[in-house]
Amino acid sequence: MSTPIVIAIDGPSASGKSTNAKIIANELGYTYVDTGAMYRTLAWNCLQQGIDTSNPEAVAHHCETWNAALAHEDNQVRLRVDGYYPEAEIRSAETSAVVSAVAAVPFVRDWMKARQRDCVQFGNLVMEGRDIGSNIFPETPYKFYLDASPAARQQRRDDDGIQENLATRDQRDSTRKSAPLVIPDGATVINNTGETPEQTSGRIIAEFNRLKSAGP
Ligand code: CDP
């Protein structure tokens, strides 16, 4: 069997990663992986279990012992904890407020990296996050970095009815020591301010096809 293809899509909050990654996965018949949901699931589970999310050692210890496993369903990978996928809960304001702190813990990043690399067991992937092209699959030739103006990104979040100041989380994600948000070497940067998802995903698929046919 040939090595699975990984399309890595990174970028800051509300840069269109999820929307575009889902469209691309659907069009190509690849499996969609939302790595942010994995960090959110751990953050939510810490809150549930009364773990102090500002204490890196407590978070690391919980991550070492929690009962979480990958599941492949509806062409996506989900991280289930005690068999449960907390789909709505992980989008709450409470979870959003602590997820960056949880995601900055080095043990957590190593744990997530092993699970995220394991996702190739499900075949070709479209994986979105903050460090996919730089740290999780640095070997993939298919790296994309999405961005949009801060005003456009904040507007998208407001339109979703979610009250959150994105700048704070972006700042934490970009300045942490362990695998910060960066533009990966060799990534195609796509600023999609003012574009529709169809336009952006179309640009990504066209570039992916060009790179793929150009070969290694
Ligand atoms: O809300 P949004 O879609 O922008 O974020 P997300 O993709 O759900 O990710 C939530 C948080 O998880 C981010 O703000 C990061 O702190 C963390 N994260 C990360 O550190 N590395 C990833 N590969 C994905 C998410």
PDB file of C-alpha atoms and ligand atoms in Angstrom:
ATOM      1  CA  MET A   1       0.000   0.000   0.000  1.00  0.00           C
ATOM      2  CA  SER A   2       1.331   3.466  -0.841  1.00  0.00           C
ATOM      3  CA  THR A   3       1.973   5.995   1.940  1.00  0.00           C
ATOM      4  CA  PRO A   4      -1.161   8.029   2.706  1.00  0.00           C
ATOM      5  CA  ILE A   5      -1.257  11.626   1.495  1.00  0.00           C
ATOM      6  CA  VAL A   6      -1.561  14.354   4.142  1.00  0.00           C
ATOM      7  CA  ILE A   7      -2.789  17.836   3.243  1.00  0.00           C
ATOM      8  CA  ALA A   8      -1.770  20.122   6.128  1.00  0.00           C
ATOM      9  CA  ILE A   9      -3.814  23.272   6.704  1.00  0.00           C
ATOM     10  CA  ASP A  10      -2.626  25.686   9.374  1.00  0.00           C
ATOM     11  CA  GLY A  11      -3.554  29.203  10.366  1.00  0.00           C
ATOM     12  CA  PRO A  12      -4.905  31.412  13.147  1.00  0.00           C
ATOM     13  CA  SER A  13      -8.446  31.395  14.546  1.00  0.00           C
ATOM     14  CA  ALA A  14     -11.263  31.947  12.063  1.00  0.00           C
ATOM     15  CA  SER A  15      -8.913  31.893   9.083  1.00  0.00           C
ATOM     16  CA  GLY A  16     -11.279  29.422   7.371  1.00  0.00           C
ATOM     17  CA  LYS A  17      -9.388  26.215   8.148  1.00  0.00           C
ATOM     18  CA  SER A  18     -12.351  24.091   9.205  1.00  0.00           C
ATOM     19  CA  THR A  19     -14.718  25.181   6.458  1.00  0.00           C
ATOM     20  CA  ASN A  20     -12.138  24.703   3.722  1.00  0.00           C
ATOM     21  CA  ALA A  21     -10.619  21.518   5.109  1.00  0.00           C
ATOM     22  CA  LYS A  22     -14.080  19.902   5.207  1.00  0.00           C
ATOM     23  CA  ILE A  23     -14.877  20.930   1.615  1.00  0.00           C
ATOM     24  CA  ILE A  24     -11.501  19.655   0.391  1.00  0.00           C
ATOM     25  CA  ALA A  25     -11.777  16.352   2.283  1.00  0.00           C
ATOM     26  CA  ASN A  26     -15.237  15.865   0.851  1.00  0.00           C
ATOM     27  CA  GLU A  27     -14.204  16.637  -2.733  1.00  0.00           C
ATOM     28  CA  LEU A  28     -11.117  14.428  -2.627  1.00  0.00           C
ATOM     29  CA  GLY A  29     -12.697  11.619  -0.579  1.00  0.00           C
ATOM     30  CA  TYR A  30     -10.068  12.059   2.163  1.00  0.00           C
ATOM     31  CA  THR A  31     -10.571  11.853   5.920  1.00  0.00           C
ATOM     32  CA  TYR A  32     -10.962  15.181   7.753  1.00  0.00           C
ATOM     33  CA  VAL A  33      -9.035  15.710  11.001  1.00  0.00           C
ATOM     34  CA  ASP A  34      -9.775  18.712  13.251  1.00  0.00           C
ATOM     35  CA  THR A  35      -6.814  18.766  15.651  1.00  0.00           C
ATOM     36  CA  GLY A  36      -8.197  21.819  17.471  1.00  0.00           C
ATOM     37  CA  ALA A  37     -11.148  19.638  18.518  1.00  0.00           C
ATOM     38  CA  MET A  38      -8.672  17.239  20.132  1.00  0.00           C
ATOM     39  CA  TYR A  39      -7.110  19.999  22.265  1.00  0.00           C
ATOM     40  CA  ARG A  40     -10.590  21.308  23.041  1.00  0.00           C
ATOM     41  CA  THR A  41     -11.670  17.835  24.171  1.00  0.00           C
ATOM     42  CA  LEU A  42      -8.785  17.645  26.624  1.00  0.00           C
ATOM     43  CA  ALA A  43      -9.481  21.192  27.865  1.00  0.00           C
ATOM     44  CA  TRP A  44     -13.183  20.366  28.352  1.00  0.00           C
ATOM     45  CA  ASN A  45     -12.336  17.118  30.118  1.00  0.00           C
ATOM     46  CA  CYS A  46      -9.946  18.935  32.487  1.00  0.00           C
ATOM     47  CA  LEU A  47     -12.753  21.347  33.416  1.00  0.00           C
ATOM     48  CA  GLN A  48     -15.140  18.419  33.917  1.00  0.00           C
ATOM     49  CA  GLN A  49     -12.700  16.661  36.201  1.00  0.00           C
ATOM     50  CA  GLY A  50     -11.817  19.765  38.197  1.00  0.00           C
ATOM     51  CA  ILE A  51      -8.231  19.880  36.938  1.00  0.00           C
ATOM     52  CA  ASP A  52      -6.570  23.286  37.307  1.00  0.00           C
ATOM     53  CA  THR A  53      -5.886  24.243  33.685  1.00  0.00           C
ATOM     54  CA  SER A  54      -3.388  26.904  34.739  1.00  0.00           C
ATOM     55  CA  ASN A  55      -1.194  24.201  36.305  1.00  0.00           C
ATOM     56  CA  PRO A  56       0.865  22.532  33.522  1.00  0.00           C
ATOM     57  CA  GLU A  57       1.839  19.594  35.721  1.00  0.00           C
ATOM     58  CA  ALA A  58      -1.762  18.841  36.648  1.00  0.00           C
ATOM     59  CA  VAL A  59      -2.789  19.035  32.971  1.00  0.00           C
ATOM     60  CA  ALA A  60       0.106  16.792  31.907  1.00  0.00           C
ATOM     61  CA  HIS A  61      -0.798  14.236  34.571  1.00  0.00           C
ATOM     62  CA  HIS A  62      -4.425  14.193  33.458  1.00  0.00           C
ATOM     63  CA  CYS A  63      -3.379  13.788  29.820  1.00  0.00           C
ATOM     64  CA  GLU A  64      -1.191  10.840  30.804  1.00  0.00           C
ATOM     65  CA  THR A  65      -4.096   9.026  32.409  1.00  0.00           C
ATOM     66  CA  TRP A  66      -7.331  10.026  30.626  1.00  0.00           C
ATOM     67  CA  ASN A  67      -9.249   7.404  28.691  1.00  0.00           C
ATOM     68  CA  ALA A  68      -9.209   8.864  25.155  1.00  0.00           C
ATOM     69  CA  ALA A  69      -9.097   7.054  21.817  1.00  0.00           C
ATOM     70  CA  LEU A  70      -9.375   7.890  18.112  1.00  0.00           C
ATOM     71  CA  ALA A  71     -12.540   6.944  16.246  1.00  0.00           C
ATOM     72  CA  HIS A  72     -13.057   7.097  12.461  1.00  0.00           C
ATOM     73  CA  GLU A  73     -16.680   7.968  11.659  1.00  0.00           C
ATOM     74  CA  ASP A  74     -18.450   9.925   8.877  1.00  0.00           C
ATOM     75  CA  ASN A  75     -15.117  10.461   7.106  1.00  0.00           C
ATOM     76  CA  GLN A  76     -13.671  12.296  10.074  1.00  0.00           C
ATOM     77  CA  VAL A  77     -11.436  11.403  12.962  1.00  0.00           C
ATOM     78  CA  ARG A  78     -12.783  12.138  16.420  1.00  0.00           C
ATOM     79  CA  LEU A  79     -11.137  11.835  19.788  1.00  0.00           C
ATOM     80  CA  ARG A  80     -13.595  10.148  22.131  1.00  0.00           C
ATOM     81  CA  VAL A  81     -13.143  10.309  25.894  1.00  0.00           C
ATOM     82  CA  ASP A  82     -14.694   7.466  27.867  1.00  0.00           C
ATOM     83  CA  GLY A  83     -16.386   6.631  24.550  1.00  0.00           C
ATOM     84  CA  TYR A  84     -18.020  10.086  24.296  1.00  0.00           C
ATOM     85  CA  TYR A  85     -17.446  12.848  21.734  1.00  0.00           C
ATOM     86  CA  PRO A  86     -18.323  16.212  23.390  1.00  0.00           C
ATOM     87  CA  GLU A  87     -19.225  17.920  20.114  1.00  0.00           C
ATOM     88  CA  ALA A  88     -21.173  20.882  21.523  1.00  0.00           C
ATOM     89  CA  GLU A  89     -19.349  21.223  24.833  1.00  0.00           C
ATOM     90  CA  ILE A  90     -15.933  21.786  23.256  1.00  0.00           C
ATOM     91  CA  ARG A  91     -17.208  24.973  21.533  1.00  0.00           C
ATOM     92  CA  SER A  92     -18.327  26.628  24.788  1.00  0.00           C
ATOM     93  CA  ALA A  93     -16.828  29.925  25.933  1.00  0.00           C
ATOM     94  CA  GLU A  94     -15.485  28.157  29.046  1.00  0.00           C
ATOM     95  CA  THR A  95     -13.541  25.655  26.946  1.00  0.00           C
ATOM     96  CA  SER A  96     -12.305  28.318  24.508  1.00  0.00           C
ATOM     97  CA  ALA A  97     -10.978  30.373  27.397  1.00  0.00           C
ATOM     98  CA  VAL A  98      -8.649  27.626  28.652  1.00  0.00           C
ATOM     99  CA  VAL A  99      -7.755  25.635  25.518  1.00  0.00           C
ATOM    100  CA  SER A 100      -4.619  27.627  24.639  1.00  0.00           C
ATOM    101  CA  ALA A 101      -3.144  27.067  28.100  1.00  0.00           C
ATOM    102  CA  VAL A 102      -3.804  23.326  27.866  1.00  0.00           C
ATOM    103  CA  ALA A 103      -2.369  23.196  24.331  1.00  0.00           C
ATOM    104  CA  ALA A 104       0.852  24.901  25.463  1.00  0.00           C
ATOM    105  CA  VAL A 105       1.842  22.054  27.802  1.00  0.00           C
ATOM    106  CA  PRO A 106       4.776  20.136  26.220  1.00  0.00           C
ATOM    107  CA  PHE A 107       3.536  16.712  27.396  1.00  0.00           C
ATOM    108  CA  VAL A 108       0.143  17.442  25.825  1.00  0.00           C
ATOM    109  CA  ARG A 109       1.766  18.361  22.515  1.00  0.00           C
ATOM    110  CA  ASP A 110       3.790  15.133  22.451  1.00  0.00           C
ATOM    111  CA  TRP A 111       0.700  13.084  23.324  1.00  0.00           C
ATOM    112  CA  MET A 112      -1.341  14.799  20.587  1.00  0.00           C
ATOM    113  CA  LYS A 113       1.457  14.451  18.037  1.00  0.00           C
ATOM    114  CA  ALA A 114       1.534  10.668  18.467  1.00  0.00           C
ATOM    115  CA  ARG A 115      -2.273  10.428  18.049  1.00  0.00           C
ATOM    116  CA  GLN A 116      -2.334  12.814  15.105  1.00  0.00           C
ATOM    117  CA  ARG A 117       0.406  10.906  13.272  1.00  0.00           C
ATOM    118  CA  ASP A 118      -1.537   7.693  13.984  1.00  0.00           C
ATOM    119  CA  CYS A 119      -4.430   9.080  11.921  1.00  0.00           C
ATOM    120  CA  VAL A 120      -2.762   7.844   8.701  1.00  0.00           C
ATOM    121  CA  GLN A 121      -4.128   4.424   9.663  1.00  0.00           C
ATOM    122  CA  PHE A 122      -7.418   5.825   8.255  1.00  0.00           C
ATOM    123  CA  GLY A 123      -5.904   6.655   4.834  1.00  0.00           C
ATOM    124  CA  ASN A 124      -5.415   9.986   3.068  1.00  0.00           C
ATOM    125  CA  LEU A 125      -5.996  12.991   5.339  1.00  0.00           C
ATOM    126  CA  VAL A 126      -6.878  16.663   5.325  1.00  0.00           C
ATOM    127  CA  MET A 127      -5.617  17.753   8.744  1.00  0.00           C
ATOM    128  CA  GLU A 128      -6.092  21.258  10.112  1.00  0.00           C
ATOM    129  CA  GLY A 129      -4.467  22.936  13.095  1.00  0.00           C
ATOM    130  CA  ARG A 130      -1.662  25.227  14.162  1.00  0.00           C
ATOM    131  CA  ASP A 131       1.463  23.069  13.732  1.00  0.00           C
ATOM    132  CA  ILE A 132       0.532  20.382  11.207  1.00  0.00           C
ATOM    133  CA  GLY A 133       2.966  21.419   8.474  1.00  0.00           C
ATOM    134  CA  SER A 134       5.677  22.563  10.882  1.00  0.00           C
ATOM    135  CA  ASN A 135       5.634  19.808  13.499  1.00  0.00           C
ATOM    136  CA  ILE A 136       3.145  16.965  13.005  1.00  0.00           C
ATOM    137  CA  PHE A 137       3.766  16.118   9.329  1.00  0.00           C
ATOM    138  CA  PRO A 138       6.787  18.266   8.349  1.00  0.00           C
ATOM    139  CA  GLU A 139       7.516  15.738   5.583  1.00  0.00           C
ATOM    140  CA  THR A 140       4.316  16.361   3.634  1.00  0.00           C
ATOM    141  CA  PRO A 141       4.784  18.350   0.420  1.00  0.00           C
ATOM    142  CA  TYR A 142       1.184  19.648   0.693  1.00  0.00           C
ATOM    143  CA  LYS A 143       1.244  22.506   3.198  1.00  0.00           C
ATOM    144  CA  PHE A 144      -1.144  25.440   3.271  1.00  0.00           C
ATOM    145  CA  TYR A 145      -1.293  28.411   5.605  1.00  0.00           C
ATOM    146  CA  LEU A 146      -4.588  30.286   5.657  1.00  0.00           C
ATOM    147  CA  ASP A 147      -4.973  33.819   6.873  1.00  0.00           C
ATOM    148  CA  ALA A 148      -7.399  36.730   6.667  1.00  0.00           C
ATOM    149  CA  SER A 149      -7.370  40.235   8.051  1.00  0.00           C
ATOM    150  CA  PRO A 150      -7.927  40.449  11.837  1.00  0.00           C
ATOM    151  CA  ALA A 151     -11.159  42.382  11.227  1.00  0.00           C
ATOM    152  CA  ALA A 152     -12.486  39.726   8.821  1.00  0.00           C
ATOM    153  CA  ARG A 153     -11.607  36.918  11.239  1.00  0.00           C
ATOM    154  CA  GLN A 154     -13.245  38.651  14.203  1.00  0.00           C
ATOM    155  CA  GLN A 155     -16.320  39.325  12.035  1.00  0.00           C
ATOM    156  CA  ARG A 156     -16.586  35.614  11.115  1.00  0.00           C
ATOM    157  CA  ARG A 157     -16.473  34.643  14.788  1.00  0.00           C
ATOM    158  CA  ASP A 158     -19.105  37.280  15.647  1.00  0.00           C
ATOM    159  CA  ASP A 159     -21.301  36.026  12.778  1.00  0.00           C
ATOM    160  CA  ASP A 160     -21.133  32.536  14.270  1.00  0.00           C
ATOM    161  CA  GLY A 161     -22.659  34.035  17.413  1.00  0.00           C
ATOM    162  CA  ILE A 162     -19.569  33.236  19.455  1.00  0.00           C
ATOM    163  CA  GLN A 163     -18.357  35.968  21.778  1.00  0.00           C
ATOM    164  CA  GLU A 164     -14.609  35.785  21.934  1.00  0.00           C
ATOM    165  CA  ASN A 165     -11.725  38.168  21.494  1.00  0.00           C
ATOM    166  CA  LEU A 166      -9.585  36.214  19.027  1.00  0.00           C
ATOM    167  CA  ALA A 167      -6.492  38.381  19.467  1.00  0.00           C
ATOM    168  CA  THR A 168      -5.835  36.988  22.950  1.00  0.00           C
ATOM    169  CA  ARG A 169      -5.877  33.334  21.832  1.00  0.00           C
ATOM    170  CA  ASP A 170      -3.865  34.094  18.674  1.00  0.00           C
ATOM    171  CA  GLN A 171      -1.241  35.847  20.757  1.00  0.00           C
ATOM    172  CA  ARG A 172      -0.928  32.845  23.115  1.00  0.00           C
ATOM    173  CA  ASP A 173      -0.782  30.353  20.238  1.00  0.00           C
ATOM    174  CA  SER A 174       1.897  32.316  18.386  1.00  0.00           C
ATOM    175  CA  THR A 175       4.168  32.969  21.350  1.00  0.00           C
ATOM    176  CA  ARG A 176       4.186  29.636  23.220  1.00  0.00           C
ATOM    177  CA  LYS A 177       7.511  27.782  23.391  1.00  0.00           C
ATOM    178  CA  SER A 178       6.277  24.387  22.249  1.00  0.00           C
ATOM    179  CA  ALA A 179       5.255  24.177  18.552  1.00  0.00           C
ATOM    180  CA  PRO A 180       3.866  27.724  18.177  1.00  0.00           C
ATOM    181  CA  LEU A 181       1.728  28.811  15.259  1.00  0.00           C
ATOM    182  CA  VAL A 182       4.132  29.634  12.388  1.00  0.00           C
ATOM    183  CA  ILE A 183       4.021  29.627   8.615  1.00  0.00           C
ATOM    184  CA  PRO A 184       5.592  26.217   7.834  1.00  0.00           C
ATOM    185  CA  ASP A 185       8.608  26.135   5.516  1.00  0.00           C
ATOM    186  CA  GLY A 186       7.436  25.666   1.966  1.00  0.00           C
ATOM    187  CA  ALA A 187       3.759  26.351   2.748  1.00  0.00           C
ATOM    188  CA  THR A 188       1.477  28.044   0.241  1.00  0.00           C
ATOM    189  CA  VAL A 189       0.071  31.114   2.023  1.00  0.00           C
ATOM    190  CA  ILE A 190      -3.515  31.955   1.159  1.00  0.00           C
ATOM    191  CA  ASN A 191      -5.087  35.165   2.411  1.00  0.00           C
ATOM    192  CA  ASN A 192      -8.807  34.623   1.933  1.00  0.00           C
ATOM    193  CA  THR A 193     -10.179  37.971   3.105  1.00  0.00           C
ATOM    194  CA  GLY A 194     -13.304  38.624   1.024  1.00  0.00           C
ATOM    195  CA  GLU A 195     -13.306  35.196  -0.637  1.00  0.00           C
ATOM    196  CA  THR A 196     -16.035  32.560  -0.522  1.00  0.00           C
ATOM    197  CA  PRO A 197     -15.152  29.088   0.797  1.00  0.00           C
ATOM    198  CA  GLU A 198     -15.654  27.764  -2.749  1.00  0.00           C
ATOM    199  CA  GLN A 199     -13.024  30.179  -4.063  1.00  0.00           C
ATOM    200  CA  THR A 200     -10.522  29.381  -1.300  1.00  0.00           C
ATOM    201  CA  SER A 201     -10.979  25.609  -1.395  1.00  0.00           C
ATOM    202  CA  GLY A 202     -10.794  25.772  -5.191  1.00  0.00           C
ATOM    203  CA  ARG A 203      -7.418  27.540  -4.978  1.00  0.00           C
ATOM    204  CA  ILE A 204      -6.115  24.948  -2.501  1.00  0.00           C
ATOM    205  CA  ILE A 205      -7.277  21.981  -4.576  1.00  0.00           C
ATOM    206  CA  ALA A 206      -5.788  23.495  -7.755  1.00  0.00           C
ATOM    207  CA  GLU A 207      -2.416  24.000  -6.031  1.00  0.00           C
ATOM    208  CA  PHE A 208      -2.563  20.523  -4.491  1.00  0.00           C
ATOM    209  CA  ASN A 209      -3.191  18.975  -7.925  1.00  0.00           C
ATOM    210  CA  ARG A 210      -0.348  21.008  -9.418  1.00  0.00           C
ATOM    211  CA  LEU A 211       2.103  19.914  -6.708  1.00  0.00           C
ATOM    212  CA  LYS A 212       0.941  16.311  -6.934  1.00  0.00           C
ATOM    213  CA  SER A 213       1.374  16.081 -10.680  1.00  0.00           C
ATOM    214  CA  ALA A 214       4.762  17.839 -10.494  1.00  0.00           C
ATOM    215  CA  GLY A 215       5.865  14.942  -8.234  1.00  0.00           C
ATOM    216  CA  PRO A 216       8.653  14.864  -5.650  1.00  0.00           C
TER     217      PRO A 216
HETATM  218  O1  CDP B   1     -11.548  28.259  17.390  1.00  0.00           O
HETATM  219  P1  CDP B   1     -10.607  27.860  16.312  1.00  0.00           P
HETATM  220  O2  CDP B   1     -11.222  27.066  15.225  1.00  0.00           O
HETATM  221  O3  CDP B   1      -9.826  28.982  15.838  1.00  0.00           O
HETATM  222  O4  CDP B   1      -9.524  26.982  17.020  1.00  0.00           O
HETATM  223  P2  CDP B   1      -9.336  25.427  17.027  1.00  0.00           P
HETATM  224  O5  CDP B   1      -8.743  24.972  15.735  1.00  0.00           O
HETATM  225  O6  CDP B   1     -10.568  24.760  17.499  1.00  0.00           O
HETATM  226  O7  CDP B   1      -8.168  25.273  18.122  1.00  0.00           O
HETATM  227  C1  CDP B   1      -8.402  25.617  19.478  1.00  0.00           C
HETATM  228  C2  CDP B   1      -7.069  25.857  20.160  1.00  0.00           C
HETATM  229  O8  CDP B   1      -6.352  24.617  20.207  1.00  0.00           O
HETATM  230  C3  CDP B   1      -6.118  26.826  19.510  1.00  0.00           C
HETATM  231  O9  CDP B   1      -6.369  28.169  19.886  1.00  0.00           O
HETATM  232  C4  CDP B   1      -4.765  26.338  19.991  1.00  0.00           C
HETATM  233  O10 CDP B   1      -4.507  26.824  21.295  1.00  0.00           O
HETATM  234  C5  CDP B   1      -4.959  24.842  20.089  1.00  0.00           C
HETATM  235  N1  CDP B   1      -4.436  24.113  18.928  1.00  0.00           N
HETATM  236  C6  CDP B   1      -3.080  23.875  18.884  1.00  0.00           C
HETATM  237  O11 CDP B   1      -2.344  24.326  19.743  1.00  0.00           O
HETATM  238  N2  CDP B   1      -2.548  23.109  17.887  1.00  0.00           N
HETATM  239  C7  CDP B   1      -3.342  22.606  16.934  1.00  0.00           C
HETATM  240  N3  CDP B   1      -2.788  21.835  15.989  1.00  0.00           N
HETATM  241  C8  CDP B   1      -4.717  22.875  16.940  1.00  0.00           C
HETATM  242  C9  CDP B   1      -5.243  23.653  17.940  1.00  0.00           C
END
